[in-house]
Coordinates of C-alpha atoms in Angstrom, one line a residue:
Chain A
M1 CA 81.6 46.4 84.1
S2 CA 80.0 48.1 81.1
L3 CA 76.2 48.4 80.8
T4 CA 74.6 45.5 79.0
A5 CA 73.2 46.3 75.5
D6 CA 69.7 46.4 76.8
A7 CA 70.6 48.6 79.7
L8 CA 72.6 50.9 77.5
D9 CA 69.7 51.2 75.1
H10 CA 67.5 52.3 77.9
V11 CA 70.0 54.8 79.3
V12 CA 70.5 56.3 75.8
S13 CA 66.8 56.5 75.2
R14 CA 66.3 58.3 78.5
L15 CA 69.2 60.7 77.8
Q16 CA 67.7 61.5 74.4
G17 CA 64.5 62.4 76.3
V18 CA 66.3 65.2 78.2
L19 CA 68.9 66.2 75.6
R20 CA 69.0 66.7 71.9
A21 CA 70.2 63.8 69.8
D22 CA 73.4 65.5 68.9
Q23 CA 74.2 65.9 72.6
V24 CA 74.3 62.1 73.1
L25 CA 77.3 60.3 71.5
T26 CA 77.7 56.5 71.4
S27 CA 80.2 55.8 68.6
K28 CA 83.4 54.0 69.4
A29 CA 85.6 57.0 68.4
D30 CA 83.6 59.4 70.6
R31 CA 83.9 57.1 73.6
F32 CA 87.5 55.9 73.2
N33 CA 88.8 59.5 72.7
R34 CA 87.3 60.4 76.0
A35 CA 88.7 57.5 77.9
R36 CA 92.2 58.5 78.7
T37 CA 94.2 61.4 80.2
P38 CA 97.9 62.1 79.8
A39 CA 100.4 59.4 80.5
P40 CA 101.1 57.0 81.9
F41 CA 98.0 55.3 80.8
P42 CA 97.8 51.5 80.8
V43 CA 97.2 51.3 77.1
H44 CA 97.1 47.5 77.4
R45 CA 93.9 48.0 79.4
W46 CA 92.4 50.9 77.5
S47 CA 89.1 49.1 76.8
E48 CA 88.5 48.8 80.6
R49 CA 88.2 52.5 80.9
V50 CA 85.9 53.5 78.1
P51 CA 82.5 55.2 78.9
D52 CA 79.3 53.6 77.6
V53 CA 77.9 56.9 76.4
V54 CA 79.1 60.5 76.2
V55 CA 76.8 63.6 76.7
L56 CA 77.5 67.2 75.8
P57 CA 75.4 69.4 78.1
E58 CA 75.1 73.1 77.2
S59 CA 73.7 74.5 80.5
T60 CA 73.4 73.8 84.2
D61 CA 69.8 72.5 83.5
D62 CA 71.2 70.0 81.1
V63 CA 73.7 68.7 83.6
V64 CA 71.0 68.5 86.3
A65 CA 68.8 66.4 84.0
V66 CA 71.7 64.0 83.2
V67 CA 72.8 63.7 86.8
R68 CA 69.3 63.0 88.1
L69 CA 68.9 60.4 85.4
A70 CA 72.1 58.7 86.4
N71 CA 71.2 58.8 90.1
E72 CA 67.7 57.3 89.3
L73 CA 69.2 54.5 87.1
R74 CA 72.3 54.0 89.3
V75 CA 74.6 54.5 86.4
P76 CA 78.2 55.8 87.0
I77 CA 78.7 59.3 85.8
V78 CA 82.1 61.0 85.3
P79 CA 82.7 64.7 84.5
R80 CA 85.4 65.5 81.9
D81 CA 86.8 68.9 81.1
G82 CA 90.1 69.3 79.2
G83 CA 91.1 65.7 80.1
T84 CA 94.6 67.1 80.9
G85 CA 94.8 66.0 84.6
L86 CA 97.5 63.8 85.8
T87 CA 95.7 61.7 88.3
D88 CA 92.9 60.2 86.1
G89 CA 90.1 62.2 87.5
A90 CA 88.4 62.3 84.1
V91 CA 89.0 58.6 83.4
P92 CA 85.7 56.5 83.7
L93 CA 87.0 53.6 85.7
R94 CA 83.5 52.1 85.9
H95 CA 82.3 53.1 82.4
G96 CA 78.8 54.7 82.4
I97 CA 78.0 58.2 81.3
L98 CA 80.8 60.7 80.6
V99 CA 79.8 64.3 80.8
D100 CA 81.9 66.4 78.4
V101 CA 81.4 70.1 79.4
K102 CA 83.2 71.7 76.4
R103 CA 80.0 73.2 75.0
M104 CA 79.5 75.2 78.2
N105 CA 82.2 77.6 77.2
Q106 CA 80.5 81.0 77.2
V107 CA 81.7 84.2 78.8
H108 CA 78.4 85.2 80.5
D109 CA 79.5 88.4 82.1
I110 CA 82.5 90.7 82.6
D111 CA 82.1 93.0 85.5
L112 CA 84.7 95.7 85.0
D113 CA 83.9 97.6 88.2
N114 CA 84.2 94.6 90.5
R115 CA 86.9 93.0 88.4
T116 CA 85.2 89.6 88.0
C117 CA 83.9 87.5 85.1
T118 CA 81.4 84.7 85.0
V119 CA 81.9 81.9 82.6
G120 CA 80.8 78.4 81.6
V121 CA 83.3 75.9 83.0
G122 CA 84.0 74.5 79.6
I123 CA 86.0 77.6 78.6
N124 CA 89.8 77.4 78.3
M125 CA 91.9 80.0 80.1
L126 CA 93.9 81.0 77.0
K127 CA 90.7 81.7 75.1
L128 CA 89.2 83.6 78.1
N129 CA 92.3 85.8 78.3
E130 CA 92.0 86.7 74.7
V131 CA 88.7 88.2 75.5
L132 CA 89.8 89.8 78.8
G133 CA 92.9 91.2 77.2
R134 CA 90.7 93.6 75.2
H135 CA 89.7 95.1 78.6
G136 CA 93.3 95.2 79.9
L137 CA 92.6 92.3 82.2
I138 CA 93.8 88.8 82.8
Y139 CA 92.7 85.7 84.6
P140 CA 96.1 84.4 85.8
D141 CA 95.4 80.7 86.3
N142 CA 98.4 79.3 84.4
P143 CA 99.1 75.5 84.5
A144 CA 101.5 73.7 82.1
S145 CA 98.3 72.8 80.2
Y146 CA 97.3 76.4 79.8
P147 CA 96.3 76.2 76.1
C148 CA 94.2 73.1 76.5
S149 CA 92.8 72.7 80.1
L150 CA 89.4 74.1 81.1
V151 CA 88.2 76.2 84.0
G152 CA 86.0 73.3 85.2
G153 CA 88.8 70.9 85.4
R154 CA 90.8 73.4 87.3
I155 CA 88.0 73.5 89.9
G156 CA 87.7 69.7 90.0
T157 CA 91.4 69.3 90.6
S158 CA 92.0 72.5 92.6
G159 CA 94.8 73.3 90.2
W160 CA 98.2 74.8 90.7
S161 CA 99.4 77.8 88.7
L162 CA 102.9 78.6 87.5
I163 CA 102.5 82.2 88.6
G164 CA 100.5 81.3 91.7
S165 CA 103.1 82.9 94.0
R166 CA 102.0 86.3 92.6
Y167 CA 98.3 85.8 91.9
G168 CA 97.2 82.7 93.9
H169 CA 96.2 79.3 92.6
T170 CA 92.9 78.1 91.3
R171 CA 91.3 77.9 94.7
D172 CA 92.2 81.6 95.3
L173 CA 91.1 82.7 91.8
V174 CA 87.7 81.0 91.6
L175 CA 85.4 83.1 93.7
S176 CA 82.2 81.0 93.4
F177 CA 80.5 78.5 91.2
D178 CA 77.3 76.6 90.5
H179 CA 77.7 73.0 91.3
V180 CA 75.4 70.0 90.5
L181 CA 75.5 67.6 93.4
P182 CA 75.3 63.8 92.8
T183 CA 71.6 63.8 93.5
G184 CA 71.0 66.5 90.9
E185 CA 70.4 69.4 93.2
V186 CA 72.2 72.7 92.4
M187 CA 74.3 74.3 95.0
H188 CA 76.0 77.7 94.8
V189 CA 79.5 77.3 96.2
G190 CA 81.4 80.3 97.5
D191 CA 81.2 83.2 99.9
G192 CA 78.1 85.3 100.1
V193 CA 75.1 85.0 97.8
G194 CA 76.1 87.2 94.9
G195 CA 78.9 85.2 93.6
N196 CA 81.5 88.0 93.8
I197 CA 82.4 88.1 97.5
T198 CA 86.0 87.2 98.5
R199 CA 85.7 87.0 102.2
S200 CA 83.0 85.6 104.5
S201 CA 82.9 84.2 108.0
S202 CA 79.3 82.9 107.6
G203 CA 78.9 79.2 108.3
Y204 CA 81.3 76.5 107.2
Q205 CA 83.7 77.4 104.4
L206 CA 82.8 74.8 101.8
K207 CA 84.6 76.1 98.7
H208 CA 87.7 74.1 99.2
L209 CA 85.6 70.9 99.8
F210 CA 84.1 71.3 96.3
M211 CA 87.4 72.0 94.6
G212 CA 89.9 69.2 94.1
H213 CA 87.4 66.3 94.6
Q214 CA 88.3 64.9 91.2
G215 CA 84.7 64.7 90.1
T216 CA 83.6 62.6 93.0
L217 CA 81.3 65.2 94.6
G218 CA 79.5 66.6 91.5
I219 CA 79.9 68.8 88.5
A220 CA 80.7 72.6 88.4
T221 CA 78.9 74.3 85.6
R222 CA 79.3 78.1 85.8
A223 CA 82.0 80.0 87.7
T224 CA 82.8 83.6 88.8
L225 CA 86.5 84.4 88.6
K226 CA 88.8 87.0 90.0
L227 CA 90.5 89.3 87.5
F228 CA 93.7 91.3 87.6
P229 CA 95.2 94.0 85.4
K230 CA 97.1 92.4 82.5
P231 CA 100.8 92.8 83.4
E232 CA 102.6 95.6 81.7
A233 CA 105.9 93.8 82.0
E234 CA 107.4 90.4 82.5
L235 CA 111.0 89.4 83.6
S236 CA 112.1 85.7 83.7
P237 CA 115.9 85.4 84.2
F238 CA 117.5 82.0 84.2
F239 CA 120.8 81.2 86.0
A240 CA 123.2 78.3 85.8
F241 CA 125.0 76.7 88.7
S242 CA 127.8 74.2 89.0
D243 CA 126.1 72.3 91.8
Y244 CA 122.7 71.6 93.1
D245 CA 123.2 72.7 96.7
T246 CA 124.2 76.3 95.7
A247 CA 121.2 76.5 93.3
H248 CA 119.0 75.3 96.2
R249 CA 120.3 78.0 98.4
C250 CA 119.7 80.6 95.6
V251 CA 116.1 79.6 94.9
G252 CA 115.4 79.8 98.6
A253 CA 116.9 83.3 98.9
L254 CA 114.9 84.5 95.8
A255 CA 111.7 83.2 97.3
R256 CA 112.3 84.7 100.7
A257 CA 113.2 88.1 99.3
G258 CA 109.7 89.6 99.7
V259 CA 109.6 91.2 96.2
A260 CA 106.0 92.1 95.5
T261 CA 106.0 91.3 91.8
F262 CA 107.6 87.9 92.4
A263 CA 105.5 85.3 90.6
G264 CA 107.6 82.2 91.2
A265 CA 111.0 80.6 91.3
V266 CA 112.0 77.2 89.9
L267 CA 114.9 74.9 90.7
F268 CA 116.1 72.4 88.0
D269 CA 118.3 69.6 89.2
E270 CA 121.2 67.9 87.4
W271 CA 119.0 65.1 85.8
K272 CA 116.7 67.8 84.4
V273 CA 119.6 69.8 83.0
A274 CA 121.0 66.6 81.4
Y275 CA 117.6 65.8 79.9
L276 CA 117.2 69.3 78.5
R277 CA 120.7 69.2 77.1
R278 CA 120.0 66.1 75.2
D279 CA 116.4 66.8 74.1
D280 CA 115.8 70.6 74.2
E281 CA 117.8 72.6 71.8
A282 CA 118.0 75.6 74.1
Y283 CA 120.3 73.8 76.4
I284 CA 122.4 71.7 74.1
P285 CA 125.2 74.3 73.9
Q286 CA 125.4 74.7 77.7
P287 CA 128.8 73.9 79.1
S288 CA 129.2 70.5 80.9
D289 CA 129.8 72.2 84.2
V290 CA 126.2 73.4 84.4
K291 CA 124.6 71.0 86.9
A292 CA 121.6 73.0 88.1
L293 CA 119.4 75.9 87.0
V294 CA 117.3 78.5 88.8
C295 CA 114.8 80.8 87.2
T296 CA 112.5 83.3 88.6
A297 CA 109.6 85.3 87.1
L298 CA 108.1 88.7 87.9
Y299 CA 105.0 90.3 86.6
G300 CA 103.5 93.7 87.1
W301 CA 103.9 97.4 86.2
E302 CA 107.3 97.9 84.4
D303 CA 108.7 100.2 87.1
E304 CA 107.9 97.7 89.8
V305 CA 109.3 94.8 87.8
R306 CA 112.5 96.6 87.1
V307 CA 113.1 97.5 90.7
G308 CA 112.1 94.0 92.0
G309 CA 114.0 92.3 89.2
K310 CA 117.2 94.1 90.0
R311 CA 116.9 93.0 93.6
L312 CA 116.5 89.3 92.6
L313 CA 119.2 89.5 90.0
R314 CA 121.6 90.8 92.6
I315 CA 120.6 87.9 94.9
A316 CA 121.2 85.3 92.1
R317 CA 124.6 86.8 91.4
E318 CA 125.6 86.8 95.0
H319 CA 124.9 83.1 95.0
G320 CA 127.1 82.6 92.0
G321 CA 124.5 82.2 89.4
R322 CA 125.6 82.7 85.8
Y323 CA 123.0 84.5 83.7
L324 CA 121.9 82.3 80.6
G325 CA 121.1 85.3 78.5
D326 CA 117.8 86.9 77.4
E327 CA 117.1 84.5 74.5
I328 CA 117.1 81.3 76.6
S329 CA 115.6 83.0 79.6
E330 CA 112.7 84.5 77.7
G331 CA 112.2 81.5 75.4
D332 CA 112.2 78.8 78.1
W333 CA 109.8 80.8 80.3
A334 CA 107.4 81.3 77.4
A335 CA 107.5 77.5 76.8
R336 CA 106.6 76.7 80.4
H337 CA 103.0 78.0 79.7
D338 CA 102.6 75.2 77.2
R339 CA 104.3 72.0 78.2
Y340 CA 101.7 69.7 76.7
A341 CA 102.8 70.7 73.2
T342 CA 106.3 69.4 73.5
P343 CA 107.1 66.4 71.4
L344 CA 108.7 63.8 73.6
H345 CA 111.1 60.9 73.3
G346 CA 113.3 59.1 75.6
R347 CA 116.4 56.9 75.5
T348 CA 117.0 53.2 76.0
R349 CA 119.9 52.4 78.3
S350 CA 122.0 52.0 75.1
G351 CA 121.1 55.5 74.1
Q352 CA 118.7 54.8 71.2
V353 CA 115.8 57.2 70.8
V354 CA 112.4 55.7 71.6
P355 CA 108.9 57.3 71.6
M356 CA 107.9 58.0 75.2
S357 CA 105.0 59.8 76.9
W358 CA 105.6 62.1 79.8
H359 CA 104.5 61.7 83.3
C360 CA 105.4 63.6 86.4
E361 CA 104.9 62.6 90.0
D362 CA 104.3 65.6 92.1
A363 CA 104.3 66.5 95.8
S364 CA 104.4 69.4 98.1
I365 CA 107.8 69.4 100.0
A366 CA 109.1 71.9 102.5
Y367 CA 112.1 73.9 101.2
T368 CA 114.6 72.3 103.6
N369 CA 113.6 68.8 102.6
L370 CA 114.0 69.3 98.8
P371 CA 117.6 67.9 98.6
A372 CA 116.8 64.7 100.4
V373 CA 113.6 64.0 98.6
T374 CA 115.3 64.7 95.3
R375 CA 118.0 62.1 96.0
E376 CA 115.5 59.4 97.2
W377 CA 113.1 59.9 94.3
H378 CA 115.9 59.6 91.7
A379 CA 117.0 56.4 93.4
I380 CA 113.5 54.9 93.0
V381 CA 113.4 55.8 89.3
A382 CA 116.9 54.6 88.8
E383 CA 115.8 51.2 90.0
L384 CA 112.9 51.2 87.6
R385 CA 115.3 52.0 84.7
R386 CA 117.8 49.4 85.9
R387 CA 115.1 46.8 85.3
T388 CA 113.6 47.9 82.0
D389 CA 113.9 50.4 79.1
V390 CA 110.3 51.3 79.5
F391 CA 111.2 54.1 81.9
D392 CA 113.5 57.0 81.7
D393 CA 114.4 59.6 84.3
W394 CA 113.8 63.1 82.9
G395 CA 114.8 65.0 86.0
M396 CA 113.2 67.1 88.6
F397 CA 111.8 70.6 89.1
A398 CA 110.8 72.4 92.3
Y399 CA 108.5 75.4 91.9
T400 CA 107.6 77.8 94.7
N401 CA 104.0 77.1 96.0
G402 CA 103.8 80.6 97.4
A403 CA 105.5 84.0 97.8
T404 CA 107.3 83.3 101.1
G405 CA 109.1 80.1 100.0
I406 CA 107.8 77.7 102.6
D407 CA 107.2 74.7 100.3
Y408 CA 107.5 73.7 96.7
L409 CA 105.6 71.8 94.1
T410 CA 108.2 69.1 93.6
E411 CA 108.1 67.0 90.4
I412 CA 110.0 64.1 88.9
D413 CA 109.4 63.7 85.2
V414 CA 109.5 60.1 84.0
G415 CA 109.4 59.1 80.4
I416 CA 107.3 56.0 79.8
W417 CA 107.4 53.9 76.6
E418 CA 103.7 53.2 76.5
Q419 CA 103.9 50.8 73.5
Q420 CA 106.0 48.5 75.6
L421 CA 103.8 48.7 78.7
G422 CA 102.5 45.3 79.9
E423 CA 101.3 44.0 83.2
E424 CA 104.8 43.5 84.7
A425 CA 106.0 47.1 83.7
W426 CA 102.7 48.5 85.0
R427 CA 103.2 46.7 88.3
L428 CA 106.7 48.1 88.6
W429 CA 105.3 51.6 87.9
V430 CA 102.5 51.4 90.4
Q431 CA 105.0 50.2 93.1
A432 CA 107.4 53.1 92.2
K433 CA 104.5 55.5 92.6
R434 CA 103.7 54.0 96.0
D435 CA 107.4 54.3 97.0
I436 CA 107.6 57.9 95.8
A437 CA 104.5 58.8 97.9
A438 CA 106.0 57.1 100.9
V439 CA 109.1 59.2 100.7
T440 CA 107.0 62.3 100.5
L441 CA 105.1 61.4 103.7
R442 CA 108.3 60.4 105.5
Y443 CA 109.5 64.0 104.8
R444 CA 106.2 65.3 106.1
G445 CA 104.9 66.6 102.8
S446 CA 101.7 66.1 100.8
I447 CA 101.5 63.4 98.1
S448 CA 100.3 66.0 95.6
A449 CA 100.6 69.8 95.3
C450 CA 98.6 70.0 92.1
H451 CA 97.7 66.8 90.3
G452 CA 95.6 65.0 93.0
S453 CA 96.5 61.6 94.3
C454 CA 93.9 59.1 93.1
R455 CA 96.0 56.9 90.8
E456 CA 97.0 53.4 91.5
G457 CA 99.9 53.3 93.9
E458 CA 99.8 56.8 95.4
V459 CA 96.1 56.4 96.4
D460 CA 97.0 53.7 98.8
L461 CA 98.8 56.2 101.0
V462 CA 96.1 58.9 101.0
P463 CA 94.5 57.6 104.3
E464 CA 97.9 57.8 105.9
E465 CA 98.4 61.4 104.8
L466 CA 94.9 62.5 105.8
G467 CA 94.5 60.5 109.0
R468 CA 91.1 61.1 110.6
G469 CA 90.4 63.4 107.7
Y470 CA 90.1 60.5 105.4
G471 CA 87.2 59.2 107.5
V472 CA 85.5 62.5 107.1
M473 CA 86.0 62.2 103.3
L474 CA 84.2 58.9 103.4
D475 CA 81.4 60.4 105.5
V476 CA 81.0 63.4 103.1
K477 CA 81.0 61.2 100.1
R478 CA 78.3 58.9 101.4
A479 CA 76.2 61.8 102.6
L480 CA 76.3 63.7 99.2
D481 CA 76.4 60.7 96.9
P482 CA 74.2 58.0 98.5
N483 CA 74.3 55.7 95.5
N484 CA 78.0 56.1 94.6
I485 CA 77.3 57.2 91.1
M486 CA 79.6 60.2 90.9
N487 CA 83.0 59.0 89.5
P488 CA 83.1 55.8 91.4
G489 CA 86.4 54.0 92.0
K490 CA 88.4 57.1 92.8
Y491 CA 90.3 57.8 96.0
G492 CA 89.2 54.5 97.5
L493 CA 85.8 56.1 98.3
D494 CA 84.0 52.8 97.5
R495 CA 84.8 51.8 101.0
A496 CA 82.3 54.4 102.2
Y497 CA 79.5 52.1 101.0
E498 CA 78.6 48.7 102.5
G499 CA 79.8 46.0 100.2
G500 CA 82.5 48.2 98.5
G501 CA 82.1 49.4 94.9
R502 CA 79.5 48.5 92.4
Chain B
M1 CA 110.6 80.7 47.5
S2 CA 114.1 82.1 46.8
G3 CA 116.9 79.9 45.8
P4 CA 120.6 80.5 46.5
N5 CA 120.9 82.5 43.3
G6 CA 118.2 84.9 44.4
R7 CA 115.7 83.7 41.9
I8 CA 112.2 82.7 42.9
G9 CA 111.8 79.0 42.5
Y10 CA 111.9 75.6 44.1
R11 CA 114.8 73.2 43.5
Q12 CA 114.2 69.7 44.9
A13 CA 117.8 68.9 44.9
E14 CA 118.6 72.1 46.8
Q15 CA 115.9 71.6 49.4
M16 CA 116.8 68.0 50.0
S17 CA 120.5 68.7 50.5
P18 CA 121.0 70.1 54.0
P19 CA 124.2 71.8 54.9
P20 CA 126.9 69.6 56.4
A21 CA 126.4 68.7 60.1
A22 CA 128.6 70.0 62.8
R23 CA 128.7 68.3 66.2
A24 CA 127.0 70.3 68.9
S25 CA 127.4 67.8 71.7
D26 CA 128.0 64.1 72.1
V27 CA 124.3 63.5 71.3
A28 CA 123.4 66.3 69.0
I29 CA 124.4 67.9 65.7
T30 CA 123.5 71.1 64.0
R31 CA 123.1 72.1 60.4
F32 CA 121.4 75.5 60.6
E33 CA 122.0 78.2 63.1
D34 CA 119.7 77.7 66.1
V35 CA 118.6 74.3 64.9
Y36 CA 119.7 71.2 66.7
E37 CA 119.1 67.5 65.7
V38 CA 119.5 64.4 67.7
D39 CA 122.6 62.5 66.4
P40 CA 121.3 60.3 63.6
R41 CA 123.3 57.3 65.1
L42 CA 120.8 57.4 68.0
M43 CA 117.8 57.1 65.7
E44 CA 118.5 53.9 63.9
R45 CA 116.2 51.3 65.5
W46 CA 113.0 52.4 67.3
V47 CA 112.5 55.9 65.9
L48 CA 114.0 56.7 62.5
Q49 CA 115.0 60.2 61.6
Q50 CA 112.7 61.9 59.1
T51 CA 113.9 63.8 56.1
F52 CA 112.7 67.4 55.8
P53 CA 113.3 69.8 53.0
N54 CA 115.4 72.7 54.2
W55 CA 112.6 75.2 54.0
D56 CA 110.4 73.1 56.3
T57 CA 113.1 72.7 58.9
L58 CA 113.5 76.5 59.0
R59 CA 109.7 77.0 59.0
I60 CA 109.3 74.8 62.1
M61 CA 112.0 76.8 63.9
H62 CA 110.5 80.1 62.9
S63 CA 107.0 78.9 63.9
R64 CA 108.3 78.0 67.3
H65 CA 109.8 81.4 67.8
D66 CA 106.5 83.0 66.6
H67 CA 104.6 80.9 69.1
L68 CA 106.9 81.9 72.0
A69 CA 106.7 85.6 71.1
W70 CA 102.9 85.3 71.0
M71 CA 102.9 83.7 74.4
H72 CA 104.9 86.7 75.8
R73 CA 102.5 89.2 74.4
H74 CA 99.6 87.1 75.7
F75 CA 100.8 87.4 79.3
A76 CA 102.4 90.9 79.4
E77 CA 102.6 94.0 77.2
R78 CA 106.4 93.8 77.1
V79 CA 109.4 91.8 78.3
V80 CA 112.1 93.3 80.5
S81 CA 115.6 92.3 79.5
G82 CA 117.6 90.6 82.2
A83 CA 120.9 91.6 80.5
E84 CA 119.8 95.2 80.5
L85 CA 119.1 95.1 84.3
L86 CA 122.4 93.4 85.0
A87 CA 124.2 96.1 83.1
E88 CA 122.4 98.7 85.2
L89 CA 123.5 96.8 88.3
D90 CA 127.1 96.9 87.1
A91 CA 126.8 100.7 86.4
E92 CA 125.4 101.3 89.8
A93 CA 128.1 99.4 91.6
P94 CA 130.8 101.6 93.2
T95 CA 134.0 101.8 91.2
G96 CA 136.3 98.8 91.9
T97 CA 133.4 96.6 93.1
T98 CA 132.0 95.6 89.8
E99 CA 131.5 91.8 89.8
A100 CA 132.9 89.6 87.2
P101 CA 130.8 89.6 84.0
D102 CA 128.2 86.9 83.6
A103 CA 128.7 84.0 81.3
S104 CA 127.8 85.1 77.9
P105 CA 124.6 83.6 76.4
S106 CA 125.2 80.3 74.6
E107 CA 126.1 80.6 71.0
G108 CA 123.3 79.7 68.8
G109 CA 121.0 78.7 71.7
S110 CA 117.3 78.9 71.0
P111 CA 114.3 77.8 73.0

């Protein structure tokens, strides 16, 4: 429950003692605008997820002061970066203090000799790369939210990158960071003591523990990142197929080819092609026999990209792929860097256009299990759609997780008519999420490749996925956050404390 | 702003009279090259179709292309053409083994 008026006055007064007045926000607009993350959000329950107060720290010391205060007063505290995550990490389920890190957006240092930079975690990757581009460098962490997500959120969610098969994902790209623990102590996370070490065998390897915790173990404030030469050339051919199985064989062959500049391959299924054909102008003219698409992307020096590209083009042709042409190939790939800007609408079962927000359920699935999981996930969403117009199946993607093609980030996109959401539709949705996660585990995958798995429905199955590891999670949470102030209510971690949540 | 007669000027009637629609698919129509619209029959109840002056429709399309071109430049210095590489593959293939040509790019397709 929210703080009482008297308790809130006290908290605000204490916060104003450690921060400037303009760093402490209490207006309704300031709080409601920081309550939600991308869809589906239970808009009918919006007021249950609003912070009591918002703070805007500008330094690690500011964050330390706020966290210490929250721990002393036993007030929930939730870090928020871009607010673009898809598993509600930044949603304050128990109200309290919301820490918006956007003012910590400085580039502190660019080390051209060691190829690193040190930044405040409130910086956005696009803005950072505008600075790095002047030095011929790039920080290649590239989510679908690239223009609007922040480095700190990428750490808190252990993000997945569109070009991660070439450059690695967030956990590979973030070398080290300063991290404020739930008790207010500052810990330097990463190998070595200097911040720019990529390999260490000294002690426990804690970096992964403090990435992807969805704000339950503290707040990153300043990070040192690995940089690469800005690519000289890019190639992103798209191919059409008449059936899914052939496209599946093709994407596997591309991923297994061992081309050094390979940055990723993507498989679009029949539902996705149908969605694009009705809603995305690039695909409307595609002939009706196109039932699946495959694309691949390469980055690097032009001579390398041309040689590697020809090898992959030959493979795609040998699998019967029909090239979609430069215009669609290049345009669609560029749009993949910025999926949050796409205006969305779905269809009722009668075909009428309705406003819908986008959600995608993700998982990591082994290559050989993709066809079966695809069929079963669509059956779950088909049942949702059979029961109500609130949901629409927008198809599935499978993206390579890495360069050798073992497993894929697998997503089903679901349009949700938020204005029509009520308790019954929400219940159906949560059950569908649970069912989708159950299919994933039955096929020996992970419930999430990139979003995290702490939303209603999926979170119920996390103990099943982690086994004894979930007990270790509870032990770690209790040891580091003795008063359960840091983003309480996520991942079922309340059970680490006697008496459950606050 | 240039009217159809080449003079600078803005004519409300001209701008609010889009070219006739041609059917692009069973759910889409097209009035300008590279611009597709949802079939108006599908936007009659929950979301009503908006009316844009012609110049604004074209501005939105060009802005989208500008944005995508910017994104390419942001990630790499230049873009290698897949069509060009495929042509090179064809040229490198031994005589008599050249594969069938790829499907030509979609007419009027735009991202």
